Coordinates of N, CA, C and O in Angstrom, one line a residue:
M11 N 74.9 93.5 96.2 CA 75.5 92.5 95.3 C 76.6 93.2 94.5 O 76.4 94.2 93.9
N12 N 77.8 92.6 94.6 CA 79.0 93.2 93.9 C 79.5 92.2 92.9 O 79.6 91.0 93.2
L13 N 79.7 92.6 91.7 CA 80.3 91.8 90.6 C 81.5 92.5 90.0 O 81.5 93.7 90.0
E14 N 82.4 91.7 89.6 CA 83.6 92.3 89.0 C 83.9 91.7 87.6 O 83.8 90.5 87.4
G15 N 84.3 92.5 86.7 CA 84.8 92.0 85.4 C 86.3 91.8 85.5 O 87.0 92.3 86.5
R16 N 86.9 91.2 84.6 CA 88.4 91.0 84.6 C 89.1 92.3 84.2 O 88.5 93.1 83.5
K17 N 90.3 92.4 84.7 CA 91.1 93.6 84.3 C 91.6 93.4 82.9 O 92.1 92.3 82.6
I18 N 91.5 94.4 82.1 CA 91.9 94.4 80.7 C 92.8 95.6 80.4 O 92.8 96.6 81.2
V19 N 93.6 95.5 79.3 CA 94.3 96.6 78.9 C 93.8 97.1 77.5 O 93.6 96.3 76.6
V20 N 93.4 98.4 77.5 CA 92.8 98.9 76.3 C 93.9 99.8 75.6 O 94.6 100.5 76.3
N21 N 94.0 99.7 74.3 CA 95.0 100.4 73.5 C 94.5 101.8 73.2 O 94.5 102.3 72.1
K22 N 94.2 102.5 74.3 CA 93.7 103.9 74.2 C 94.2 104.7 75.4 O 94.3 104.0 76.5
S23 N 94.5 105.9 75.3 CA 94.9 106.7 76.5 C 93.7 107.0 77.3 O 92.5 106.8 76.9
V24 N 93.9 107.3 78.6 CA 92.8 107.6 79.5 C 92.0 108.8 78.9 O 90.7 108.7 78.9
N25 N 92.6 109.8 78.3 CA 91.9 110.9 77.8 C 91.0 110.5 76.6 O 89.9 111.0 76.5
E26 N 91.5 109.6 75.8 CA 90.6 109.1 74.7 C 89.4 108.4 75.2 O 88.3 108.5 74.7
L27 N 89.6 107.6 76.3 CA 88.5 106.8 76.9 C 87.5 107.8 77.5 O 86.3 107.7 77.3
V28 N 88.0 108.8 78.2 CA 87.1 109.8 78.8 C 86.3 110.5 77.8 O 85.1 110.7 77.9
E29 N 86.9 110.9 76.7 CA 86.2 111.6 75.6 C 85.1 110.7 75.0 O 84.0 111.1 74.8
M30 N 85.4 109.4 74.8 CA 84.4 108.5 74.3 C 83.3 108.2 75.3 O 82.1 108.2 74.9
L31 N 83.6 108.0 76.5 CA 82.6 107.6 77.5 C 81.8 108.8 78.0 O 80.8 108.6 78.7
N32 N 82.1 110.0 77.5 CA 81.2 111.1 77.8 C 80.0 111.2 76.8 O 79.1 112.0 77.0
K33 N 80.1 110.5 75.7 CA 79.1 110.5 74.7 C 78.2 109.3 74.8 O 78.6 108.2 74.5
P34 N 76.9 109.5 75.1 CA 76.0 108.4 75.3 C 75.9 107.5 74.0 O 75.8 106.3 74.2
E35 N 76.0 108.1 72.9 CA 75.8 107.3 71.6 C 77.0 106.3 71.4 O 76.9 105.3 70.8
D36 N 78.2 106.6 72.0 CA 79.3 105.8 71.9 C 79.2 104.4 72.7 O 80.0 103.5 72.4
Y37 N 78.3 104.3 73.6 CA 78.1 103.1 74.4 C 77.5 102.0 73.5 O 77.6 100.8 73.8
R38 N 76.8 102.4 72.4 CA 76.2 101.3 71.5 C 77.3 100.3 71.0 O 77.1 99.1 71.0
A39 N 78.5 100.8 70.7 CA 79.6 100.0 70.2 C 80.1 99.0 71.3 O 80.7 98.0 70.9
L40 N 79.8 99.2 72.5 CA 80.3 98.3 73.6 C 79.2 97.3 74.0 O 79.6 96.3 74.7
M41 N 78.0 97.4 73.5 CA 76.9 96.5 73.8 C 77.1 95.1 73.3 O 77.8 94.9 72.2
P42 N 76.6 94.1 73.9 CA 76.7 92.7 73.5 C 75.9 92.5 72.2 O 75.1 93.3 71.8
E43 N 76.2 91.3 71.5 CA 75.5 91.0 70.3 C 74.0 90.8 70.4 O 73.3 91.0 69.5
S44 N 73.6 90.5 71.7 CA 72.2 90.3 71.9 C 71.4 91.6 72.1 O 70.2 91.6 72.4
L45 N 72.0 92.7 71.7 CA 71.3 94.0 71.8 C 70.1 94.1 70.9 O 70.2 93.7 69.7
Q46 N 69.0 94.5 71.4 CA 67.8 94.6 70.6 C 67.4 96.0 70.3 O 66.8 96.3 69.3
S47 N 67.6 96.9 71.3 CA 67.3 98.3 71.0 C 68.3 99.2 71.8 O 68.8 98.7 72.8
F48 N 68.6 100.3 71.3 CA 69.5 101.3 71.9 C 69.0 102.7 71.6 O 68.8 103.0 70.5
E49 N 68.9 103.5 72.6 CA 68.5 104.9 72.4 C 69.4 105.8 73.3 O 69.3 105.7 74.5
A50 N 70.2 106.7 72.6 CA 71.0 107.6 73.4 C 70.1 108.8 73.8 O 69.2 109.2 73.1
R51 N 70.4 109.3 75.0 CA 69.7 110.4 75.6 C 70.7 111.5 75.9 O 71.9 111.3 75.8
D52 N 70.2 112.6 76.4 CA 71.1 113.7 76.8 C 72.2 113.3 77.8 O 73.4 113.6 77.6
N53 N 71.8 112.6 78.9 CA 72.8 112.3 79.9 C 72.9 110.8 80.1 O 73.4 110.4 81.2
G54 N 72.6 110.0 79.2 CA 72.7 108.6 79.3 C 72.1 107.9 78.1 O 72.0 108.4 77.0
F55 N 71.6 106.6 78.4 CA 71.0 105.8 77.3 C 70.1 104.8 77.9 O 70.2 104.4 79.0
K56 N 69.3 104.2 77.0 CA 68.5 103.0 77.4 C 68.7 102.0 76.4 O 68.9 102.3 75.2
F57 N 68.6 100.7 76.8 CA 68.8 99.6 75.9 C 68.1 98.4 76.4 O 67.7 98.3 77.5
S58 N 67.9 97.5 75.4 CA 67.4 96.2 75.8 C 68.1 95.1 75.2 O 68.6 95.2 74.0
L59 N 68.3 94.0 75.9 CA 69.0 92.8 75.4 C 68.0 91.7 75.3 O 67.0 91.7 76.1
K60 N 68.2 90.7 74.5 CA 67.3 89.5 74.4 C 67.2 88.9 75.7 O 68.1 88.6 76.5
G61 N 65.9 88.7 76.1 CA 65.6 88.0 77.4 C 65.8 88.8 78.6 O 65.7 88.3 79.7
M62 N 66.0 90.1 78.5 CA 66.1 91.0 79.7 C 65.2 92.2 79.5 O 65.0 92.6 78.4
P63 N 64.7 92.8 80.6 CA 63.9 94.0 80.5 C 64.8 95.2 80.0 O 66.0 95.1 80.1
E64 N 64.1 96.2 79.6 CA 64.8 97.4 79.2 C 65.5 98.1 80.4 O 65.0 98.1 81.5
I65 N 66.7 98.6 80.2 CA 67.5 99.2 81.2 C 67.9 100.6 80.8 O 68.3 100.8 79.6
A66 N 67.7 101.6 81.7 CA 68.0 103.0 81.4 C 69.2 103.3 82.3 O 69.1 103.1 83.6
L67 N 70.2 103.9 81.8 CA 71.4 104.3 82.6 C 71.7 105.8 82.4 O 71.5 106.3 81.2
K68 N 72.1 106.4 83.4 CA 72.5 107.8 83.3 C 74.0 107.9 83.6 O 74.5 107.2 84.4
I69 N 74.7 108.7 82.8 CA 76.1 108.9 83.0 C 76.3 109.9 84.2 O 76.0 111.0 84.1
E70 N 76.8 109.3 85.3 CA 76.9 110.1 86.6 C 78.2 110.8 86.7 O 78.3 111.9 87.1
E71 N 79.3 110.1 86.2 CA 80.6 110.7 86.3 C 81.5 110.1 85.3 O 81.5 108.9 85.0
V72 N 82.3 111.0 84.7 CA 83.4 110.5 83.8 C 84.6 111.3 84.1 O 84.6 112.5 84.0
S73 N 85.6 110.6 84.7 CA 86.9 111.3 85.0 C 88.1 110.4 84.6 O 87.8 109.2 84.2
P74 N 89.3 110.8 84.7 CA 90.4 110.0 84.3 C 90.5 108.7 85.2 O 91.2 107.8 84.8
E75 N 89.9 108.7 86.3 CA 90.0 107.5 87.2 C 88.9 106.6 87.0 O 89.0 105.4 87.2
Q76 N 87.7 107.1 86.6 CA 86.5 106.2 86.5 C 85.4 106.8 85.7 O 85.3 108.0 85.5
V77 N 84.5 105.9 85.2 CA 83.2 106.3 84.7 C 82.2 105.6 85.5 O 82.4 104.4 85.9
V78 N 81.1 106.3 85.9 CA 80.1 105.7 86.7 C 78.8 105.9 86.0 O 78.4 107.0 85.6
L79 N 78.1 104.8 85.8 CA 76.7 104.8 85.2 C 75.8 104.3 86.3 O 76.0 103.3 86.9
K80 N 74.7 105.0 86.5 CA 73.7 104.7 87.5 C 72.4 104.4 86.8 O 72.1 104.9 85.8
S81 N 71.6 103.6 87.5 CA 70.3 103.3 87.0 C 69.4 104.5 87.0 O 69.5 105.3 87.9
A82 N 68.7 104.7 85.9 CA 67.8 105.9 85.8 C 66.5 105.6 86.4 O 65.6 106.4 86.4
S83 N 66.2 104.4 86.8 CA 65.0 103.9 87.4 C 65.0 104.0 88.9 O 66.0 103.5 89.5
S84 N 64.0 104.6 89.5 CA 64.0 104.7 91.0 C 63.8 103.4 91.7 O 64.1 103.2 92.8
S85 N 63.2 102.4 90.9 CA 62.9 101.1 91.5 C 64.1 100.2 91.5 O 64.1 99.2 92.2
L86 N 65.2 100.5 90.8 CA 66.4 99.7 90.8 C 67.5 100.5 91.2 O 67.8 101.6 90.7
D87 N 68.2 100.1 92.2 CA 69.3 100.8 92.8 C 70.7 100.1 92.5 O 71.0 99.1 93.1
F88 N 71.4 100.6 91.4 CA 72.6 100.0 91.1 C 73.5 101.0 90.4 O 73.0 102.0 89.8
A89 N 74.8 100.7 90.3 CA 75.8 101.5 89.6 C 76.8 100.5 88.9 O 77.1 99.5 89.5
L90 N 77.2 100.9 87.7 CA 78.2 100.2 87.0 C 79.4 101.2 86.9 O 79.2 102.3 86.3
R91 N 80.5 100.8 87.4 CA 81.7 101.6 87.4 C 82.8 101.0 86.6 O 83.1 99.8 86.7
G92 N 83.4 101.8 85.8 CA 84.6 101.4 85.0 C 85.8 102.1 85.7 O 86.0 103.3 85.5
A93 N 86.6 101.3 86.4 CA 87.9 101.9 87.0 C 88.9 101.9 85.9 O 89.2 100.9 85.2
M94 N 89.6 103.1 85.8 CA 90.6 103.2 84.7 C 91.9 103.7 85.4 O 92.0 104.5 86.3
K95 N 93.0 103.0 84.9 CA 94.4 103.4 85.4 C 95.3 103.4 84.2 O 95.5 102.4 83.5
P96 N 96.0 104.5 84.0 CA 96.9 104.6 82.8 C 98.1 103.7 83.1 O 98.6 103.6 84.2
I97 N 98.5 103.0 82.0 CA 99.7 102.2 82.0 C 100.8 102.9 81.3 O 101.9 102.9 81.7
S98 N 100.4 103.5 80.1 CA 101.3 104.3 79.3 C 100.5 105.4 78.7 O 99.3 105.5 78.9
E99 N 101.2 106.2 77.8 CA 100.4 107.2 77.1 C 99.4 106.7 76.1 O 98.5 107.4 75.8
S100 N 99.5 105.4 75.8 CA 98.6 104.9 74.8 C 97.8 103.6 75.3 O 97.2 103.0 74.5
Q101 N 98.0 103.3 76.6 CA 97.3 102.1 77.1 C 96.8 102.4 78.5 O 97.4 103.1 79.3
T102 N 95.6 101.8 78.7 CA 94.9 102.0 80.0 C 94.3 100.7 80.5 O 93.8 99.9 79.7
E103 N 94.5 100.5 81.8 CA 93.9 99.3 82.4 C 92.5 99.7 82.8 O 92.3 100.7 83.4
V104 N 91.5 98.8 82.5 CA 90.1 99.0 82.8 C 89.5 97.8 83.5 O 89.9 96.6 83.1
Q105 N 88.7 98.0 84.5 CA 88.0 96.9 85.1 C 86.6 97.4 85.4 O 86.4 98.5 86.0
L106 N 85.6 96.6 85.1 CA 84.2 97.0 85.4 C 83.8 96.4 86.7 O 84.1 95.2 87.0
L107 N 83.1 97.2 87.5 CA 82.6 96.8 88.8 C 81.1 97.2 88.9 O 80.7 98.3 88.7
F108 N 80.3 96.2 89.3 CA 78.9 96.4 89.5 C 78.5 96.4 91.0 O 79.0 95.5 91.7
D109 N 77.7 97.3 91.4 CA 77.3 97.4 92.8 C 75.8 97.6 92.8 O 75.3 98.7 92.3
G110 N 75.0 96.6 93.2 CA 73.6 96.7 93.2 C 73.0 96.4 94.5 O 73.5 95.5 95.3
N111 N 71.9 97.0 94.8 CA 71.2 96.8 96.1 C 69.8 96.1 95.8 O 68.9 96.8 95.5
F112 N 69.9 94.8 95.8 CA 68.7 94.0 95.4 C 68.3 93.1 96.5 O 69.1 92.6 97.3
N113 N 67.0 92.7 96.5 CA 66.5 91.7 97.5 C 67.1 90.4 97.1 O 67.4 90.2 95.9
P114 N 67.1 89.4 98.0 CA 67.7 88.1 97.6 C 67.0 87.4 96.4 O 67.7 86.7 95.6
F115 N 65.7 87.5 96.2 CA 65.1 86.9 95.1 C 65.5 87.5 93.8 O 65.9 86.8 92.8
I116 N 65.5 88.8 93.7 CA 66.0 89.5 92.5 C 67.5 89.2 92.2 O 67.9 88.9 91.1
K117 N 68.3 89.2 93.3 CA 69.7 88.9 93.2 C 69.9 87.5 92.5 O 70.7 87.4 91.6
M118 N 69.1 86.6 93.0 CA 69.3 85.2 92.4 C 68.9 85.2 90.9 O 69.6 84.5 90.2
M119 N 67.9 86.0 90.5 CA 67.5 86.0 89.1 C 68.5 86.7 88.2 O 68.7 86.3 87.1
V120 N 69.1 87.8 88.7 CA 69.9 88.7 87.8 C 71.4 88.5 87.9 O 72.1 88.9 87.1
E121 N 71.9 87.7 88.9 CA 73.3 87.7 89.1 C 74.0 87.1 87.9 O 75.0 87.6 87.4
K122 N 73.6 85.9 87.4 CA 74.3 85.3 86.3 C 74.1 86.1 85.0 O 75.2 86.4 84.3
P123 N 72.9 86.6 84.6 CA 72.8 87.4 83.4 C 73.7 88.7 83.5 O 74.3 89.1 82.5
L124 N 73.7 89.3 84.7 CA 74.6 90.5 84.9 C 76.0 90.2 84.7 O 76.8 91.0 84.1
Q125 N 76.5 89.1 85.3 CA 77.9 88.7 85.1 C 78.2 88.5 83.7 O 79.3 88.9 83.2
N126 N 77.3 87.8 82.9 CA 77.5 87.6 81.5 C 77.6 89.0 80.7 O 78.4 89.1 79.8
F127 N 76.7 89.9 81.1 CA 76.7 91.2 80.5 C 78.0 91.9 80.8 O 78.6 92.5 79.9
I128 N 78.5 91.9 82.0 CA 79.8 92.5 82.3 C 80.9 91.9 81.6 O 81.8 92.6 81.0
N129 N 80.9 90.6 81.5 CA 81.9 89.9 80.7 C 81.9 90.3 79.2 O 82.9 90.5 78.6
S130 N 80.7 90.4 78.7 CA 80.6 90.8 77.3 C 81.0 92.3 77.0 O 81.7 92.6 76.1
L131 N 80.6 93.2 78.0 CA 81.1 94.6 77.9 C 82.6 94.6 77.9 O 83.3 95.3 77.2
T132 N 83.2 93.8 78.9 CA 84.7 93.8 79.0 C 85.3 93.3 77.7 O 86.3 94.0 77.2
D133 N 84.8 92.3 77.1 CA 85.3 91.8 75.8 C 85.3 92.9 74.7 O 86.2 93.1 74.0
N134 N 84.1 93.6 74.7 CA 84.0 94.7 73.7 C 84.8 95.9 73.9 O 85.3 96.5 73.0
I135 N 85.0 96.2 75.2 CA 85.9 97.3 75.5 C 87.4 97.0 75.1 O 88.1 97.8 74.6
E136 N 87.7 95.7 75.3 CA 89.1 95.3 75.0 C 89.4 95.4 73.5 O 90.5 95.6 73.1
K137 N 88.3 95.4 72.7 CA 88.5 95.4 71.2 C 88.6 96.9 70.7 O 88.9 97.0 69.5
I138 N 88.2 97.9 71.5 CA 88.2 99.2 70.9 C 89.6 99.8 70.8 O 90.5 99.4 71.3

C-alpha cells in the first residue's frame, strides 16, 4: 500500500531539517492534535493517537535527500519517507511517502486513518 502527502515548501534549509529530524524528541512538534502519548527513544519514538493503537518508529536514515522512519514492530512492515529537495538556501520542498506491506483486510482498515495522519503531519511540517 502506497500513500502520498502533498508537496509542500518549508521555510528551512535542508541542513536545518536534517538536524531537526535526527532528534527523536523533535517529532513531537509534528504530531497531530489527537496525540495522546509520545515517548522519545535513542533511535526513534513511540506515540499513540486517539482511536489508533500505539505506533513505534525507528529513525532508519536522515540525509539531505530523505528521512526514513520504519516500524519498530516486527508484526507491521511499513516505512514513512520524507523526500526533501532544496529550492533555495532557506527553502526545501518536502513530500511524505508511506509504503506498507499489509493484507487486504488491514489495508482497508488503516488506509483512511493513515492518509489523514500523513495529511496532518504535512500540515504541521509546513508550519515549522
